mmCIF file of C-alpha atoms in Angstrom:
data_model
loop_
_atom_site.group_PDB
_atom_site.id
_atom_site.type_symbol
_atom_site.label_atom_id
_atom_site.label_comp_id
_atom_site.label_asym_id
_atom_site.label_seq_id
_atom_site.Cartn_x
_atom_site.Cartn_y
_atom_site.Cartn_z
ATOM 1 C CA MET T 1 53.208 175.746 139.161
ATOM 2 C CA GLU T 2 55.629 173.747 141.274
ATOM 3 C CA THR T 3 56.101 174.484 144.965
ATOM 4 C CA THR T 4 59.386 175.841 146.301
ATOM 5 C CA ASN T 5 60.021 172.478 147.926
ATOM 6 C CA GLU T 6 59.666 170.768 144.540
ATOM 7 C CA LEU T 7 61.996 173.300 142.943
ATOM 8 C CA MET T 8 64.582 172.781 145.658
ATOM 9 C CA GLY T 9 64.397 169.009 145.333
ATOM 10 C CA ALA T 10 64.722 169.183 141.559
ATOM 11 C CA ALA T 11 67.707 171.511 141.814
ATOM 12 C CA VAL T 12 69.488 169.096 144.155
ATOM 13 C CA GLU T 13 68.801 166.165 141.843
ATOM 14 C CA ILE T 14 70.043 168.075 138.796
ATOM 15 C CA VAL T 15 73.273 169.163 140.501
ATOM 16 C CA THR T 16 73.841 165.615 141.761
ATOM 17 C CA VAL T 17 73.496 164.132 138.269
ATOM 18 C CA ALA T 18 75.658 166.867 136.740
ATOM 19 C CA GLY T 19 78.217 166.309 139.478
ATOM 20 C CA ARG T 20 78.751 162.719 138.363
ATOM 21 C CA LEU T 21 79.606 163.911 134.877
ATOM 22 C CA ALA T 22 81.893 166.663 136.218
ATOM 23 C CA ALA T 23 83.729 164.171 138.444
ATOM 24 C CA GLN T 24 84.172 161.785 135.525
ATOM 25 C CA ARG T 25 85.619 164.528 133.317
ATOM 26 C CA PHE T 26 87.885 165.702 136.148
ATOM 27 C CA ASN T 27 89.331 162.200 136.492
ATOM 28 C CA GLU T 28 89.753 161.807 132.745
ATOM 29 C CA GLY T 29 91.154 165.283 132.092
ATOM 30 C CA SER T 30 89.448 167.875 129.900
ATOM 31 C CA PRO T 31 90.848 170.106 127.114
ATOM 32 C CA VAL T 32 91.207 173.773 128.112
ATOM 33 C CA ARG T 33 91.167 177.002 126.129
ATOM 34 C CA ILE T 34 91.270 180.710 126.957
ATOM 35 C CA LYS T 35 88.108 182.768 126.517
ATOM 36 C CA ALA T 36 88.027 186.334 125.207
ATOM 37 C CA ASP T 37 87.997 187.704 128.760
ATOM 38 C CA GLY T 38 91.231 185.869 129.586
ATOM 39 C CA SER T 39 89.599 183.204 131.774
ATOM 40 C CA GLN T 40 89.929 179.484 131.256
ATOM 41 C CA VAL T 41 87.185 177.187 130.044
ATOM 42 C CA THR T 42 87.267 173.427 129.517
ATOM 43 C CA SER T 43 85.135 171.134 127.415
ATOM 44 C CA ALA T 44 83.707 169.901 130.731
ATOM 45 C CA ASP T 45 82.298 173.375 131.498
ATOM 46 C CA VAL T 46 80.331 173.276 128.259
ATOM 47 C CA GLU T 47 79.300 169.632 128.582
ATOM 48 C CA VAL T 48 78.086 169.986 132.170
ATOM 49 C CA GLU T 49 76.091 173.116 131.328
ATOM 50 C CA GLU T 50 74.492 171.322 128.367
ATOM 51 C CA LEU T 51 73.465 168.466 130.655
ATOM 52 C CA ILE T 52 71.977 170.809 133.263
ATOM 53 C CA ARG T 53 70.051 172.680 130.559
ATOM 54 C CA ALA T 54 68.684 169.411 129.197
ATOM 55 C CA LEU T 55 67.574 168.235 132.650
ATOM 56 C CA ILE T 56 65.840 171.559 133.324
ATOM 57 C CA ALA T 57 64.143 171.568 129.930
ATOM 58 C CA ALA T 58 62.844 168.045 130.448
ATOM 59 C CA ARG T 59 61.342 168.856 133.830
ATOM 60 C CA PHE T 60 60.426 172.550 133.477
ATOM 61 C CA PRO T 61 59.990 173.180 129.742
ATOM 62 C CA GLY T 62 58.621 176.703 130.140
ATOM 63 C CA ASP T 63 61.436 178.004 132.323
ATOM 64 C CA GLY T 64 64.173 180.352 131.208
ATOM 65 C CA VAL T 65 67.828 179.459 131.648
ATOM 66 C CA VAL T 66 70.994 181.547 131.787
ATOM 67 C CA GLY T 67 74.408 179.909 131.963
ATOM 68 C CA GLU T 68 77.996 181.072 132.075
ATOM 69 C CA GLU T 69 78.973 179.299 128.865
ATOM 70 C CA GLN T 70 75.886 179.451 126.638
ATOM 71 C CA GLY T 71 74.095 182.672 127.496
ATOM 72 C CA GLU T 72 70.382 183.072 128.103
ATOM 73 C CA THR T 73 67.348 181.202 126.832
ATOM 74 C CA ILE T 74 64.148 183.144 127.511
ATOM 75 C CA GLY T 75 61.275 181.177 129.022
ATOM 76 C CA THR T 76 57.513 181.653 129.272
ATOM 77 C CA SER T 77 56.816 180.603 132.875
ATOM 78 C CA GLY T 78 58.203 183.660 134.651
ATOM 79 C CA ARG T 79 60.872 181.511 136.300
ATOM 80 C CA ARG T 80 64.580 181.372 135.477
ATOM 81 C CA TRP T 81 67.488 179.065 136.286
ATOM 82 C CA VAL T 82 71.044 180.351 136.643
ATOM 83 C CA ILE T 83 73.940 177.944 136.002
ATOM 84 C CA ASP T 84 77.655 177.994 136.692
ATOM 85 C CA PRO T 85 78.636 174.509 135.494
ATOM 86 C CA ILE T 86 82.199 174.520 136.858
ATOM 87 C CA ASP T 87 82.831 177.270 139.393
ATOM 88 C CA GLY T 88 86.577 177.226 139.971
ATOM 89 C CA THR T 89 87.731 176.162 136.524
ATOM 90 C CA THR T 90 91.301 177.006 137.543
ATOM 91 C CA TYR T 91 91.063 174.390 140.303
ATOM 92 C CA PHE T 92 89.584 171.921 137.832
ATOM 93 C CA VAL T 93 92.428 172.471 135.357
ATOM 94 C CA GLN T 94 95.098 172.264 138.061
ATOM 95 C CA ARG T 95 93.680 168.956 139.335
ATOM 96 C CA ILE T 96 92.498 170.443 142.640
ATOM 97 C CA PRO T 97 89.208 168.714 143.560
ATOM 98 C CA THR T 98 87.453 171.695 145.169
ATOM 99 C CA PHE T 99 85.532 173.081 142.178
ATOM 100 C CA GLU T 100 81.771 173.537 142.492
ATOM 101 C CA ILE T 101 78.560 173.394 140.490
ATOM 102 C CA LEU T 102 76.243 176.335 141.162
ATOM 103 C CA LEU T 103 72.520 176.358 140.361
ATOM 104 C CA ALA T 104 69.782 178.771 141.364
ATOM 105 C CA ALA T 105 66.075 179.069 140.572
ATOM 106 C CA GLU T 106 64.505 182.531 140.523
ATOM 107 C CA ASP T 107 60.855 183.539 140.335
ATOM 108 C CA GLU T 108 58.870 186.762 140.591
ATOM 109 C CA ASP T 109 59.804 187.010 144.261
ATOM 110 C CA GLY T 110 63.547 186.593 143.695
ATOM 111 C CA SER T 111 65.730 183.679 144.788
ATOM 112 C CA ALA T 112 63.562 180.582 145.289
ATOM 113 C CA ALA T 113 66.161 177.814 145.544
ATOM 114 C CA GLY T 114 69.921 177.537 145.419
ATOM 115 C CA VAL T 115 72.446 174.691 145.350
ATOM 116 C CA ILE T 116 76.215 174.514 145.673
ATOM 117 C CA GLY T 117 77.524 171.082 144.767
ATOM 118 C CA TYR T 118 80.981 169.593 145.321
ATOM 119 C CA PRO T 119 81.244 166.706 142.844
ATOM 120 C CA MET T 120 84.473 165.181 144.141
ATOM 121 C CA SER T 121 83.264 164.850 147.741
ATOM 122 C CA GLN T 122 79.649 164.172 146.696
ATOM 123 C CA GLU T 123 78.358 167.020 148.841
ATOM 124 C CA VAL T 124 75.505 169.438 148.232
ATOM 125 C CA TYR T 125 74.590 172.544 150.164
ATOM 126 C CA TYR T 126 71.090 173.744 149.332
ATOM 127 C CA ALA T 127 68.217 175.935 150.433
ATOM 128 C CA GLY T 128 64.698 176.873 149.451
ATOM 129 C CA ARG T 129 62.853 180.035 150.372
ATOM 130 C CA GLY T 130 61.173 179.380 153.721
ATOM 131 C CA LEU T 131 62.591 175.843 153.892
ATOM 132 C CA GLY T 132 65.924 176.296 155.664
ATOM 133 C CA CYS T 133 69.459 175.514 154.523
ATOM 134 C CA TRP T 134 70.765 171.939 154.279
ATOM 135 C CA HIS T 135 73.928 169.891 153.778
ATOM 136 C CA GLN T 136 73.987 166.358 152.398
ATOM 137 C CA VAL T 137 76.909 164.006 151.764
ATOM 138 C CA ALA T 138 76.330 161.252 149.167
ATOM 139 C CA SER T 139 73.303 159.157 150.196
ATOM 140 C CA GLU T 140 73.385 160.153 153.868
ATOM 141 C CA ALA T 141 70.415 161.935 155.422
ATOM 142 C CA PRO T 142 70.503 165.725 154.935
ATOM 143 C CA GLN T 143 71.376 167.864 157.949
ATOM 144 C CA ARG T 144 69.985 171.336 158.529
ATOM 145 C CA ILE T 145 72.758 173.911 158.885
ATOM 146 C CA THR T 146 73.044 177.401 160.325
ATOM 147 C CA VAL T 147 75.630 180.143 160.467
ATOM 148 C CA SER T 148 78.024 180.615 163.373
ATOM 149 C CA ASP T 149 77.121 182.651 166.446
ATOM 150 C CA THR T 150 80.360 184.670 166.466
ATOM 151 C CA ARG T 151 79.575 188.247 167.462
ATOM 152 C CA GLN T 152 83.008 189.803 167.961
ATOM 153 C CA ARG T 153 84.657 191.071 164.799
ATOM 154 C CA ARG T 154 88.160 190.836 166.154
ATOM 155 C CA GLY T 155 89.477 187.337 165.558
ATOM 156 C CA ALA T 156 86.545 186.248 163.370
ATOM 157 C CA TRP T 157 87.346 183.679 160.664
ATOM 158 C CA VAL T 158 86.972 185.257 157.220
ATOM 159 C CA THR T 159 87.471 183.310 153.998
ATOM 160 C CA MET T 160 89.304 185.052 151.146
ATOM 161 C CA SER T 161 88.126 184.513 147.583
ATOM 162 C CA ASN T 162 90.464 185.718 144.814
ATOM 163 C CA PRO T 163 93.019 187.295 147.205
ATOM 164 C CA ALA T 164 95.599 187.577 144.400
ATOM 165 C CA ALA T 165 93.442 190.395 143.046
ATOM 166 C CA TRP T 166 93.115 192.236 146.386
ATOM 167 C CA SER T 167 94.941 195.474 147.071
ATOM 168 C CA ALA T 168 97.608 195.593 149.786
ATOM 169 C CA GLU T 169 95.539 198.178 151.679
ATOM 170 C CA PHE T 170 92.472 195.953 151.654
ATOM 171 C CA LEU T 171 94.429 192.937 152.865
ATOM 172 C CA ALA T 172 96.158 194.928 155.582
ATOM 173 C CA ARG T 173 92.924 196.464 156.899
ATOM 174 C CA LEU T 174 91.356 193.029 157.299
ATOM 175 C CA HIS T 175 94.543 191.320 158.490
ATOM 176 C CA ARG T 176 94.829 193.646 161.491
ATOM 177 C CA GLU T 177 91.366 192.728 162.731
ATOM 178 C CA VAL T 178 90.236 189.288 161.564
ATOM 179 C CA MET T 179 91.637 185.802 160.925
ATOM 180 C CA LEU T 180 91.963 185.561 157.144
ATOM 181 C CA THR T 181 91.870 182.045 155.772
ATOM 182 C CA SER T 182 91.965 180.342 152.393
ATOM 183 C CA ASN T 183 88.784 179.329 150.619
ATOM 184 C CA MET T 184 87.023 177.033 153.093
ATOM 185 C CA LYS T 185 83.965 176.291 150.947
ATOM 186 C CA GLY T 186 83.146 179.949 150.418
ATOM 187 C CA ALA T 187 79.500 180.818 150.944
ATOM 188 C CA ALA T 188 78.694 177.210 151.867
ATOM 189 C CA GLY T 189 81.312 177.398 154.625
ATOM 190 C CA VAL T 190 79.628 180.492 156.046
ATOM 191 C CA ALA T 191 76.150 178.966 155.778
ATOM 192 C CA SER T 192 77.307 175.878 157.694
ATOM 193 C CA GLY T 193 79.144 177.807 160.421
ATOM 194 C CA LEU T 194 82.563 176.562 159.309
ATOM 195 C CA THR T 195 83.648 180.196 158.951
ATOM 196 C CA ASP T 196 82.142 183.474 160.081
ATOM 197 C CA ALA T 197 82.307 185.391 156.815
ATOM 198 C CA MET T 198 83.551 185.252 153.239
ATOM 199 C CA ILE T 199 84.764 188.069 150.994
ATOM 200 C CA MET T 200 84.992 188.084 147.192
ATOM 201 C CA ALA T 201 86.833 191.126 145.895
ATOM 202 C CA GLY T 202 89.492 192.328 143.479
ATOM 203 C CA TYR T 203 87.513 192.004 140.263
ATOM 204 C CA PRO T 204 83.795 191.682 139.614
ATOM 205 C CA MET T 205 82.114 188.326 139.960
ATOM 206 C CA GLY T 206 79.542 187.266 137.391
ATOM 207 C CA TYR T 207 75.866 186.972 138.263
ATOM 208 C CA HIS T 208 76.100 183.180 137.953
ATOM 209 C CA ASP T 209 78.865 183.142 140.611
ATOM 210 C CA MET T 210 76.533 184.728 143.148
ATOM 211 C CA ALA T 211 73.041 183.518 142.212
ATOM 212 C CA PRO T 212 72.661 180.771 144.880
ATOM 213 C CA MET T 213 73.995 182.940 147.698
ATOM 214 C CA PRO T 214 70.954 185.023 148.756
ATOM 215 C CA VAL T 215 68.673 182.090 149.526
ATOM 216 C CA LEU T 216 71.472 179.950 151.012
ATOM 217 C CA LEU T 217 72.719 182.616 153.405
ATOM 218 C CA THR T 218 69.280 183.935 154.331
ATOM 219 C CA GLU T 219 67.873 180.486 155.080
ATOM 220 C CA ALA T 220 70.967 179.641 157.165
ATOM 221 C CA GLY T 221 70.400 182.776 159.253
ATOM 222 C CA GLY T 222 73.091 184.899 157.637
ATOM 223 C CA ARG T 223 73.329 187.856 155.290
ATOM 224 C CA VAL T 224 74.956 188.628 151.945
ATOM 225 C CA THR T 225 75.583 191.960 150.175
ATOM 226 C CA ASP T 226 78.242 193.548 148.031
ATOM 227 C CA LEU T 227 81.066 195.392 149.827
ATOM 228 C CA ASP T 228 79.026 198.611 149.787
ATOM 229 C CA GLY T 229 76.139 196.919 151.570
ATOM 230 C CA ASN T 230 73.912 196.710 148.479
ATOM 231 C CA ASP T 231 71.886 193.789 147.108
ATOM 232 C CA VAL T 232 74.572 191.339 146.029
ATOM 233 C CA LEU T 233 72.855 190.396 142.762
ATOM 234 C CA ALA T 234 72.408 194.032 141.739
ATOM 235 C CA GLY T 235 75.667 195.278 143.212
ATOM 236 C CA ASN T 236 79.204 195.878 141.976
ATOM 237 C CA GLY T 237 80.340 192.254 141.687
ATOM 238 C CA THR T 238 81.949 192.044 145.120
ATOM 239 C CA VAL T 239 80.569 189.851 147.918
ATOM 240 C CA LEU T 240 80.407 189.891 151.691
ATOM 241 C CA ALA T 241 78.647 186.810 153.047
ATOM 242 C CA SER T 242 78.473 186.629 156.825
ATOM 243 C CA ASN T 243 76.689 185.165 159.816
ATOM 244 C CA GLY T 244 74.757 188.422 160.016
ATOM 245 C CA HIS T 245 76.064 189.429 163.452
ATOM 246 C CA LEU T 246 79.363 190.629 161.961
ATOM 247 C CA HIS T 247 78.065 192.066 158.728
ATOM 248 C CA ASP T 248 77.770 195.766 159.530
ATOM 249 C CA GLY T 249 81.047 195.704 161.460
ATOM 250 C CA LEU T 250 82.910 194.170 158.513
ATOM 251 C CA LEU T 251 81.379 196.677 156.096
ATOM 252 C CA GLU T 252 82.550 199.455 158.418
ATOM 253 C CA LEU T 253 86.054 197.981 158.627
ATOM 254 C CA ILE T 254 86.612 198.040 154.860
ATOM 255 C CA ARG T 255 84.609 201.156 153.984
ATOM 256 C CA GLY T 256 86.522 203.452 151.651
ATOM 257 C CA VAL T 257 89.411 201.035 151.085
ATOM 258 C CA PRO T 258 90.067 200.103 147.430
ATOM 259 C CA ASP T 259 89.763 196.338 147.199
ATOM 260 C CA GLY T 260 91.502 195.570 143.906
ATOM 261 C CA ARG T 261 94.843 195.773 142.115
ATOM 262 C CA ASP T 262 96.167 194.985 138.646
ATOM 263 C CA PHE T 263 97.256 191.482 139.558
ATOM 264 C CA ARG T 264 97.614 190.480 135.921
ATOM 265 C CA ALA T 265 100.507 192.937 135.609
ATOM 266 C CA LEU T 266 102.554 190.592 137.771
ATOM 267 C CA MET T 267 102.353 187.966 135.035
ATOM 268 C CA ARG T 268 103.534 190.285 132.244
ATOM 269 C CA PRO T 269 107.269 190.001 131.538
ATOM 270 C CA ASP T 270 107.635 193.757 130.891
ATOM 271 C CA SER T 271 106.141 194.766 134.255
#
């Protein structure tokens, strides 16, 4: 069985290769359709996931795989890979080059390795259990990263993910206490100390959206849970990723406040 270091290295290589394809399809343009759940999907989502699955199968033929677009393939090794081929499909469709590729490897002990890749800037943020958290740009040497040391909740920089779906009460509670900012690399931004925390709320995230977060945040010295303080991968689909110092204080700040609203009603002409 491969070591965690080998898993982490393979995950980085796979995301890097898949990122080249994603960048090519972004530059060319990719047909889009609407899925049954109302979300967008492009042919690039499917193509990138197929490539990642093929690369995993070639290197780890006994491993299971679950992906956003093609469901789950059960393995025999006791290990599983979780794929989000294009995280931020809306950005991809709107020609905004900040979409991500997410990949995580899980074993009997939980999250073993996780990668967040940014194809258009050729960046990868990655971590392996017990191996730290790292950032690499193109062919430059990787740099170890850690969360910020901010310890005062008031004035902390908190990234918003999906704020269109947040309730007015939730926004107001946070706005009075922290510096809310647009999506500055999400969980990767927290892991690298760019921001102090990140919140995903409003409607449930999928497992594939969150799979790399536990190992990335933990190895960077931070913490991640859902908004009730539970295990993020077994929680309610919300996310609080933080530098750890602010985590309990932020959970206290938003406790009991409904986080979501029917944002889709705003787009209906009869509303």
